[in-house]
Short mmCIF file of C-alpha atoms in Angstrom, two decimals:
data_model
loop_
_atom_site.label_atom_id
_atom_site.label_comp_id
_atom_site.label_asym_id
_atom_site.label_seq_id
_atom_site.Cartn_x
_atom_site.Cartn_y
_atom_site.Cartn_z
CA UNK A 1 93.84 60.38 133.73
CA UNK A 2 96.77 59.34 135.60
CA UNK A 3 100.27 60.85 135.09
CA UNK A 4 101.49 57.57 133.15
CA UNK A 5 98.37 57.85 130.98
CA UNK A 6 99.38 61.17 130.25
CA UNK A 7 102.69 60.16 129.16
CA UNK A 8 101.19 57.40 126.81
CA UNK A 9 99.00 60.06 125.31
CA UNK A 10 102.16 62.51 124.85
CA UNK A 11 103.69 59.54 123.16
CA UNK A 12 100.83 59.16 120.69
CA UNK A 13 100.99 62.70 119.93
CA UNK A 14 104.49 62.79 118.92
CA UNK A 15 103.85 59.97 116.92
CA UNK A 16 101.32 61.48 114.86
CA UNK A 17 103.32 64.53 114.29
CA UNK A 18 106.55 62.98 113.50
CA UNK A 19 105.14 60.63 111.02
CA UNK A 20 102.94 63.08 109.17
CA UNK A 21 105.45 66.14 109.68
CA UNK A 22 102.65 68.27 111.08
CA UNK A 23 102.51 71.30 113.74
CA UNK A 24 102.21 70.08 117.20
CA UNK A 25 99.04 72.46 117.69
CA UNK A 26 97.39 70.58 114.96
CA UNK A 27 98.30 66.77 116.19
CA UNK A 28 97.26 67.92 119.71
CA UNK A 29 93.95 69.09 118.78
CA UNK A 30 93.12 66.02 116.60
CA UNK A 31 94.29 63.74 119.60
CA UNK A 32 91.90 65.62 122.09
CA UNK A 33 89.07 65.57 119.45
CA UNK A 34 89.31 61.81 119.27
CA UNK A 35 89.67 61.17 122.93
CA UNK A 36 86.83 63.31 124.67
CA UNK A 37 87.40 61.64 127.94
CA UNK A 38 90.57 63.96 128.41
CA UNK A 39 89.70 66.80 130.35
CA UNK A 40 91.32 70.23 130.01
CA UNK A 41 93.90 69.60 132.60
CA UNK A 42 94.87 66.34 130.93
CA UNK A 43 95.15 68.15 127.72
CA UNK A 44 97.27 70.72 129.01
CA UNK A 45 99.55 68.25 130.67
CA UNK A 46 99.97 66.28 127.44
CA UNK A 47 100.76 69.43 125.59
CA UNK A 48 103.45 70.15 128.05
CA UNK A 49 104.93 66.75 127.87
CA UNK A 50 104.97 67.13 123.96
CA UNK A 51 106.34 70.51 123.87
CA UNK A 52 109.27 69.46 126.45
CA UNK A 53 110.00 66.48 124.37
CA UNK A 54 110.32 68.55 121.21
CA UNK A 55 112.58 71.23 123.04
CA UNK A 56 115.11 68.41 123.90
CA UNK A 57 114.55 66.04 120.78
CA UNK A 58 118.17 66.06 119.81
CA UNK A 59 119.63 65.41 123.12
CA UNK A 60 116.89 63.01 124.10
CA UNK A 61 117.83 60.97 120.89
CA UNK A 62 121.40 60.91 121.79
CA UNK A 63 120.78 59.85 125.35
CA UNK A 64 118.36 57.03 124.18
CA UNK A 65 120.15 56.20 121.06
CA UNK A 66 117.04 56.38 118.88
CA UNK A 67 114.38 58.96 117.91
CA UNK A 68 111.06 57.00 118.36
CA UNK A 69 108.71 58.86 120.13
CA UNK A 70 108.83 56.48 123.25
CA UNK A 71 112.61 57.16 122.99
CA UNK A 72 112.22 61.21 123.05
CA UNK A 73 109.86 60.87 125.73
CA UNK A 74 112.13 58.83 128.07
CA UNK A 75 115.03 61.04 127.21
CA UNK A 76 113.09 64.20 127.89
CA UNK A 77 111.89 63.04 131.31
CA UNK A 78 115.37 62.54 132.49
CA UNK A 79 116.95 65.81 130.68
CA UNK A 80 114.15 68.30 131.03
CA UNK A 81 112.09 66.96 133.98
CA UNK A 82 114.95 65.78 135.99
CA UNK A 83 113.32 62.40 136.88
CA UNK A 84 115.80 59.56 137.98
CA UNK A 85 115.34 56.07 136.44
CA UNK A 86 113.19 54.92 138.86
CA UNK A 87 111.00 57.70 138.59
CA UNK A 88 110.55 57.07 134.99
CA UNK A 89 110.13 53.42 135.47
CA UNK A 90 107.24 54.12 137.66
CA UNK A 91 105.56 55.91 134.70
CA UNK A 92 106.31 53.25 132.34
CA UNK A 93 104.99 50.37 134.25
CA UNK A 94 102.99 48.88 131.51
CA UNK A 95 99.80 48.84 133.89
CA UNK A 96 96.39 50.02 132.67
CA UNK A 97 97.12 52.89 130.50
CA UNK A 98 100.51 53.44 131.14
CA UNK A 99 103.37 52.67 128.68
CA UNK A 100 105.31 49.27 128.46
CA UNK A 101 108.07 48.90 131.09
CA UNK A 102 111.29 50.20 130.40
CA UNK A 103 113.41 47.58 128.89
CA UNK A 104 117.08 46.65 130.28
CA UNK A 105 118.75 48.62 127.48
CA UNK A 106 116.50 51.58 127.94
CA UNK A 107 117.61 51.70 131.52
CA UNK A 108 121.04 51.50 130.88
CA UNK A 109 120.82 54.26 128.12
CA UNK A 110 119.31 56.79 130.73
CA UNK A 111 122.76 56.61 132.06
CA UNK A 112 123.84 58.77 129.41
CA UNK A 113 121.74 61.71 130.58
CA UNK A 114 124.43 62.65 132.78
CA UNK A 115 126.94 62.67 130.04
CA UNK A 116 125.50 65.22 127.81
CA UNK A 117 128.52 67.34 127.14
CA UNK A 118 130.00 64.42 125.48
CA UNK A 119 127.49 64.42 122.92
CA UNK A 120 127.85 65.86 119.31
CA UNK A 121 127.41 69.57 119.39
CA UNK A 122 123.97 69.68 117.57
CA UNK A 123 122.49 67.09 120.25
CA UNK A 124 124.07 69.00 123.17
CA UNK A 125 122.36 72.23 121.81
CA UNK A 126 119.07 70.64 120.59
CA UNK A 127 119.42 72.07 117.31
CA UNK A 128 119.31 71.08 113.55
CA UNK A 129 122.80 70.15 112.54
CA UNK A 130 122.54 72.17 109.40
CA UNK A 131 121.94 75.23 111.46
CA UNK A 132 124.84 74.83 113.79
CA UNK A 133 127.33 76.96 112.03
CA UNK A 134 124.88 79.69 112.22
CA UNK A 135 124.49 79.70 115.94
CA UNK A 136 128.07 79.19 116.43
CA UNK A 137 128.59 82.47 114.22
CA UNK A 138 125.84 84.37 116.51
CA UNK A 139 127.06 83.07 120.04
CA UNK A 140 130.74 82.18 119.84
CA UNK A 141 131.84 80.58 123.17
CA UNK A 142 128.70 80.98 124.94
CA UNK A 143 126.85 78.82 122.33
CA UNK A 144 125.97 76.02 124.77
CA UNK A 145 124.74 78.35 127.20
CA UNK A 146 122.40 80.23 124.86
CA UNK A 147 121.09 77.05 122.90
CA UNK A 148 120.12 75.45 126.47
CA UNK A 149 118.38 78.69 127.56
CA UNK A 150 116.09 78.48 124.15
CA UNK A 151 115.12 74.95 125.39
CA UNK A 152 113.69 76.59 128.77
CA UNK A 153 110.02 77.32 129.13
CA UNK A 154 109.12 80.82 128.21
CA UNK A 155 107.62 83.21 130.94
CA UNK A 156 104.24 84.87 130.69
CA UNK A 157 104.74 88.36 130.15
CA UNK A 158 102.27 91.51 129.64
CA UNK A 159 102.42 94.94 128.72
CA UNK A 160 100.49 97.54 130.64
CA UNK A 161 98.81 99.84 128.43
CA UNK A 162 99.77 103.31 129.47
CA UNK A 163 96.76 105.03 127.47
CA UNK A 164 94.57 103.31 129.98
CA UNK A 165 96.36 102.67 133.20
CA UNK A 166 99.78 102.11 134.74
CA UNK A 167 101.95 99.21 136.07
CA UNK A 168 101.21 99.63 139.82
CA UNK A 169 97.58 99.81 139.28
CA UNK A 170 97.52 96.62 136.95
CA UNK A 171 99.71 94.70 139.52
CA UNK A 172 97.62 95.51 142.10
CA UNK A 173 94.24 94.56 140.25
CA UNK A 174 95.87 91.17 139.37
CA UNK A 175 97.55 90.56 142.73
CA UNK A 176 95.83 87.37 143.10
CA UNK A 177 97.42 86.04 140.19
CA UNK A 178 101.06 86.53 141.60
CA UNK A 179 102.47 89.12 139.01
CA UNK A 180 105.94 90.73 139.30
CA UNK A 181 107.60 93.36 137.74
CA UNK A 182 109.58 92.56 134.38
CA UNK A 183 113.42 92.82 135.22
CA UNK A 184 113.87 95.45 132.29
CA UNK A 185 110.63 96.79 130.61
CA UNK A 186 109.18 99.72 132.74
CA UNK A 187 105.65 98.52 131.17
CA UNK A 188 105.89 94.94 131.87
CA UNK A 189 104.41 92.43 134.54
CA UNK A 190 105.27 88.74 134.66
CA UNK A 191 103.15 85.94 135.81
CA UNK A 192 104.10 82.37 137.18
CA UNK A 193 103.76 79.48 134.86
CA UNK A 194 102.71 75.90 136.25
CA UNK A 195 104.07 72.72 135.93
CA UNK A 196 101.84 72.00 132.72
CA UNK A 197 103.49 75.20 131.29
CA UNK A 198 100.49 77.46 131.51
CA UNK A 199 99.96 80.81 133.10
CA UNK A 200 96.76 82.03 134.53
CA UNK A 201 93.82 83.02 132.09
CA UNK A 202 94.57 86.57 131.62
CA UNK A 203 92.53 87.01 128.68
CA UNK A 204 89.42 86.34 130.89
CA UNK A 205 90.22 89.04 133.31
CA UNK A 206 88.04 92.48 133.27
CA UNK A 207 91.30 94.24 133.07
CA UNK A 208 92.41 92.52 130.00
CA UNK A 209 88.77 93.06 128.35
CA UNK A 210 89.05 96.75 129.27
CA UNK A 211 92.37 97.15 127.54
CA UNK A 212 94.59 97.80 130.47
CA UNK A 213 97.07 95.05 129.39
CA UNK A 214 98.17 93.12 126.26
CA UNK A 215 100.03 89.86 126.34
CA UNK A 216 103.53 90.60 125.03
CA UNK A 217 106.92 89.21 125.76
CA UNK A 218 109.28 91.65 127.45
CA UNK A 219 111.71 91.41 124.63
CA UNK A 220 108.97 92.68 122.47
CA UNK A 221 108.41 95.45 124.70
CA UNK A 222 111.86 96.50 124.77
CA UNK A 223 112.38 96.68 121.12
CA UNK A 224 109.59 98.64 120.56
CA UNK A 225 111.09 101.18 122.86
CA UNK A 226 114.55 100.85 121.14
CA UNK A 227 112.85 102.03 117.90
CA UNK A 228 113.30 105.37 118.87
CA UNK A 229 109.53 106.31 118.41
CA UNK A 230 108.50 109.93 119.81
CA UNK A 231 105.22 111.41 120.19
CA UNK A 232 104.06 113.59 117.11
CA UNK A 233 105.92 111.24 114.60
CA UNK A 234 104.58 109.86 111.50
CA UNK A 235 105.20 106.14 111.69
CA UNK A 236 104.55 103.23 109.30
CA UNK A 237 104.45 99.40 110.86
CA UNK A 238 105.22 97.61 107.54
CA UNK A 239 104.72 94.14 109.29
CA UNK A 240 102.04 94.86 111.74
CA UNK A 241 100.34 91.46 111.81
CA UNK A 242 97.87 91.19 114.67
CA UNK A 243 99.14 94.44 116.20
CA UNK A 244 101.27 93.66 119.13
CA UNK A 245 104.08 96.37 118.38
CA UNK A 246 101.60 98.93 117.05
CA UNK A 247 99.72 98.96 119.95
CA UNK A 248 103.07 99.61 121.86
CA UNK A 249 103.95 102.29 119.76
CA UNK A 250 100.67 104.19 120.13
CA UNK A 251 100.98 103.95 123.83
CA UNK A 252 104.67 105.33 123.61
CA UNK A 253 103.47 108.23 121.37
CA UNK A 254 100.87 108.94 123.91
CA UNK A 255 98.20 108.96 120.91
CA UNK A 256 99.88 111.64 119.29
CA UNK A 257 101.16 111.89 115.53
CA UNK A 258 99.87 109.25 113.33
CA UNK A 259 100.77 105.26 112.65
CA UNK A 260 99.75 103.31 109.79
CA UNK A 261 99.74 99.79 110.27
CA UNK A 262 99.72 97.45 107.23
CA UNK A 263 101.14 93.98 106.14
CA UNK A 264 101.56 92.31 103.03
CA UNK A 265 98.80 89.74 103.98
CA UNK A 266 95.47 91.02 104.74
CA UNK A 267 94.60 88.09 106.90
CA UNK A 268 97.19 88.94 109.53
CA UNK A 269 95.66 92.22 110.16
CA UNK A 270 92.06 91.00 111.32
CA UNK A 271 92.94 90.60 114.99
CA UNK A 272 94.66 94.01 115.25
CA UNK A 273 91.08 95.91 114.79
CA UNK A 274 89.49 94.54 118.14
CA UNK A 275 92.77 94.92 119.71
CA UNK A 276 92.98 98.58 118.64
CA UNK A 277 89.54 99.27 119.75
CA UNK A 278 90.11 97.69 123.14
CA UNK A 279 93.41 99.76 123.69
CA UNK A 280 91.84 103.09 123.34
CA UNK A 281 94.59 104.03 120.57
CA UNK A 282 93.24 106.68 118.34
CA UNK A 283 96.26 107.85 116.38
CA UNK A 284 96.14 104.37 114.17
CA UNK A 285 94.98 103.86 110.78
CA UNK A 286 95.10 100.36 109.31
CA UNK A 287 95.39 99.94 105.77
CA UNK A 288 94.42 96.46 104.52
CA UNK A 289 95.89 95.55 101.02
CA UNK A 290 94.05 94.09 98.47
CA UNK A 291 95.61 90.78 97.69
CA UNK A 292 99.31 89.99 98.76
CA UNK A 293 102.01 92.94 98.20
CA UNK A 294 103.90 92.75 95.02
CA UNK A 295 106.96 94.75 94.47
CA UNK A 296 106.60 94.79 91.02
CA UNK A 297 103.02 96.58 91.27
CA UNK A 298 102.42 100.09 92.47
CA UNK A 299 103.01 100.50 96.26
CA UNK A 300 99.61 100.97 98.00
CA UNK A 301 101.53 103.27 100.34
CA UNK A 302 102.96 105.52 97.60
CA UNK A 303 101.39 108.50 98.91
CA UNK A 304 103.57 108.32 101.75
CA UNK A 305 106.76 107.79 100.10
CA UNK A 306 109.65 110.08 101.59
CA UNK A 307 107.41 111.50 104.22
CA UNK A 308 107.79 108.93 107.23
CA UNK A 309 109.60 109.87 110.47
CA UNK A 310 109.97 106.05 111.42
CA UNK A 311 109.43 102.87 109.49
CA UNK A 312 108.98 99.85 111.59
CA UNK A 313 109.99 96.69 110.01
CA UNK A 314 109.02 93.65 112.22
CA UNK A 315 110.28 91.50 109.55
CA UNK A 316 109.16 87.99 108.52
CA UNK A 317 111.50 85.40 109.83
CA UNK A 318 112.23 81.89 110.84
CA UNK A 319 111.27 82.71 114.48
CA UNK A 320 114.27 80.96 115.77
CA UNK A 321 114.09 83.31 118.78
CA UNK A 322 110.72 82.03 120.13
CA UNK A 323 111.93 78.32 120.06
CA UNK A 324 111.21 78.19 123.75
CA UNK A 325 107.36 78.76 122.91
CA UNK A 326 107.31 77.03 119.79
CA UNK A 327 109.88 74.40 119.83
CA UNK A 328 108.53 72.30 116.86
CA UNK A 329 109.24 75.20 114.52
CA UNK A 330 112.88 74.57 114.70
CA UNK A 331 112.49 70.85 113.47
CA UNK A 332 110.36 72.00 110.52
CA UNK A 333 112.57 74.68 109.50
CA UNK A 334 114.38 73.87 106.14
CA UNK A 335 117.16 75.78 104.40
CA UNK A 336 114.95 76.73 101.80
CA UNK A 337 112.81 78.27 104.32
CA UNK A 338 115.63 80.24 105.37
CA UNK A 339 116.35 81.38 102.22
CA UNK A 340 112.73 82.49 101.51
CA UNK A 341 112.72 84.41 104.76
CA UNK A 342 116.11 86.40 103.70
CA UNK A 343 114.43 87.19 100.40
CA UNK A 344 111.21 88.58 102.08
CA UNK A 345 113.60 90.72 104.49
CA UNK A 346 115.18 92.29 101.62
CA UNK A 347 111.78 93.22 99.96
CA UNK A 348 110.33 94.97 103.12
CA UNK A 349 113.58 96.65 103.81
CA UNK A 350 113.34 98.07 100.29
CA UNK A 351 110.09 98.98 100.68
CA UNK A 352 110.92 100.74 104.19
CA UNK A 353 113.68 102.83 102.26
CA UNK A 354 111.10 104.18 99.77
CA UNK A 355 109.01 105.31 102.79
CA UNK A 356 111.59 107.14 105.03
CA UNK A 357 111.85 111.00 104.85
CA UNK A 358 115.18 112.55 104.71
CA UNK A 359 116.44 112.27 108.14
CA UNK A 360 113.96 109.65 109.06
CA UNK A 361 114.78 106.10 110.35
CA UNK A 362 114.03 102.40 109.72
CA UNK A 363 113.87 100.18 112.95
CA UNK A 364 114.50 96.47 111.67
CA UNK A 365 113.44 93.86 113.87
CA UNK A 366 113.64 90.04 113.99
CA UNK A 367 112.47 87.51 116.30
CA UNK A 368 115.67 85.33 115.15
CA UNK A 369 118.93 84.86 116.25
CA UNK A 370 120.34 83.74 112.89
CA UNK A 371 123.08 86.04 111.52
CA UNK A 372 121.63 85.53 108.11
CA UNK A 373 118.33 87.26 109.07
CA UNK A 374 120.10 90.08 111.32
CA UNK A 375 123.57 91.38 110.66
CA UNK A 376 123.77 89.96 106.79
CA UNK A 377 120.31 91.53 106.35
CA UNK A 378 121.50 94.92 107.49
CA UNK A 379 124.55 94.80 105.74
CA UNK A 380 123.07 93.97 102.35
CA UNK A 381 120.44 96.69 102.82
CA UNK A 382 123.33 99.06 103.39
CA UNK A 383 125.00 97.88 99.92
CA UNK A 384 121.74 98.54 98.24
CA UNK A 385 120.85 101.67 99.77
CA UNK A 386 123.93 104.04 100.53
CA UNK A 387 121.91 107.01 101.67
CA UNK A 388 121.24 105.25 105.08
CA UNK A 389 123.57 104.69 107.96
CA UNK A 390 123.50 102.59 110.76
CA UNK A 391 123.27 104.10 114.14
CA UNK A 392 125.56 102.48 116.78
CA UNK A 393 124.06 100.31 119.14
CA UNK A 394 125.24 102.20 122.26
CA UNK A 395 123.44 105.43 120.75
CA UNK A 396 120.28 103.54 120.04
CA UNK A 397 120.39 101.72 123.42
CA UNK A 398 121.18 105.15 125.46
CA UNK A 399 118.53 107.10 123.51
CA UNK A 400 115.80 104.59 124.79
CA UNK A 401 116.97 104.69 128.29
CA UNK A 402 118.70 101.28 128.41
CA UNK A 403 122.42 101.94 127.91
CA UNK A 404 123.07 98.70 129.30
CA UNK A 405 121.67 96.92 126.36
CA UNK A 406 124.62 98.07 124.31
CA UNK A 407 126.57 95.41 125.61
CA UNK A 408 124.76 92.88 123.57
CA UNK A 409 125.69 94.44 120.38
CA UNK A 410 126.53 92.54 117.33
CA UNK A 411 129.38 92.27 115.04
CA UNK A 412 127.18 93.99 112.40
CA UNK A 413 125.83 96.92 114.76
CA UNK A 414 122.47 95.79 115.97
CA UNK A 415 121.33 94.72 119.15
CA UNK A 416 120.46 91.02 120.18
CA UNK A 417 118.27 90.10 123.36
CA UNK A 418 118.07 86.47 124.17
CA UNK A 419 116.64 84.31 126.70
CA UNK A 420 119.94 83.76 128.09
CA UNK A 421 121.18 87.20 128.22
CA UNK A 422 118.16 89.06 129.03
CA UNK A 423 115.61 86.23 130.19
CA UNK A 424 113.48 87.36 127.01
CA UNK A 425 112.51 85.98 123.78
CA UNK A 426 115.25 86.64 121.17
CA UNK A 427 115.02 89.77 119.57
CA UNK A 428 117.26 91.73 117.15
CA UNK A 429 116.93 95.47 116.25
CA UNK A 430 119.10 97.60 114.34
CA UNK A 431 117.96 101.21 113.39
CA UNK A 432 119.03 103.04 110.32
CA UNK A 433 118.86 106.86 109.41
CA UNK A 434 118.29 108.25 105.92
CA UNK A 435 120.83 111.22 105.18
CA UNK A 436 119.26 114.64 105.43
#
């Protein structure tokens, strides 16, 4: 397919996902199945165009004075891809499979791309307007810089599995793919991402199949260390999901102690079994629940009540900190969805409180930047559970070996990593200790 035909294909995908209000991966999959002539590179390029358009949906709509799929694509090519009017006109030529030529009005509107600072704040920040007060509260004067960083493409990071290898060995083995050490995590490698938004096929590498590394954002690696886990501990990962942080904890504990990995939804745990086997982690037990966890019923972890050194709560959240990777999610989020996540967070934190031993800790983590899911959740937990004390951010950061991260303490006492601050996905962590 020509570049112009790919643009036309991306407009078709945008039309489908906007009209039917469906996730981008579903719309892209259906488009590809219906057009077998499109090769893998074509599909990847179209996906990249679609995701870039979703990243800049609000600002593109302001530039083009409309939110049609065509308008969003034109605006994105100017704002995200940096194309000038003539380059965009060459793609919108109307020839063969190219989109129809730009109109006089469309050409005139493109001049607004250089005037984005004059746009309404929600458009300039490319976020839903109803969430703007939350972002203003989270970022203050740095709002525009933080939000623009959330519209960029995310890097491709891996965590080297210290149970099987070390960073230098893995970097040398994958030298043909151009890895560099991650700036902060001592276990991380970062790989270049192409114009189509894709990195190398790391999961096909022999070292991945042998368990030498796992794909994991540097921010996720850092909060695992900030949890303060130590070898020999008894740990419960309450929201283990596919096991990413469980595996990181097992490596940090050098296979000593005990980790119980569970989740409220058994389906989320399915992928963890193969990952654990590949990793060489031997101190992990996966407890698969029967049915969904219900706080009104006896807790299936009741036998561990009051005995756990560290309860890791990688809480269900809106995922606003991962919008670089999942830009369609921000436009599908509704106030009711945020309220539901906040209720879920309260339930899982209360459950964690029952498991922590006297002197034990809870590490509360989200991949969100919203204060409602972060500082507010911790403050409400403190009101419900007076026997827990929030550890100072400086103490948490210093104990983990990253004292510089204390500068990103939130008003409520947690630590918030962001793409703008740390070059990572956004992660919040707060550590609470139960009174001895």
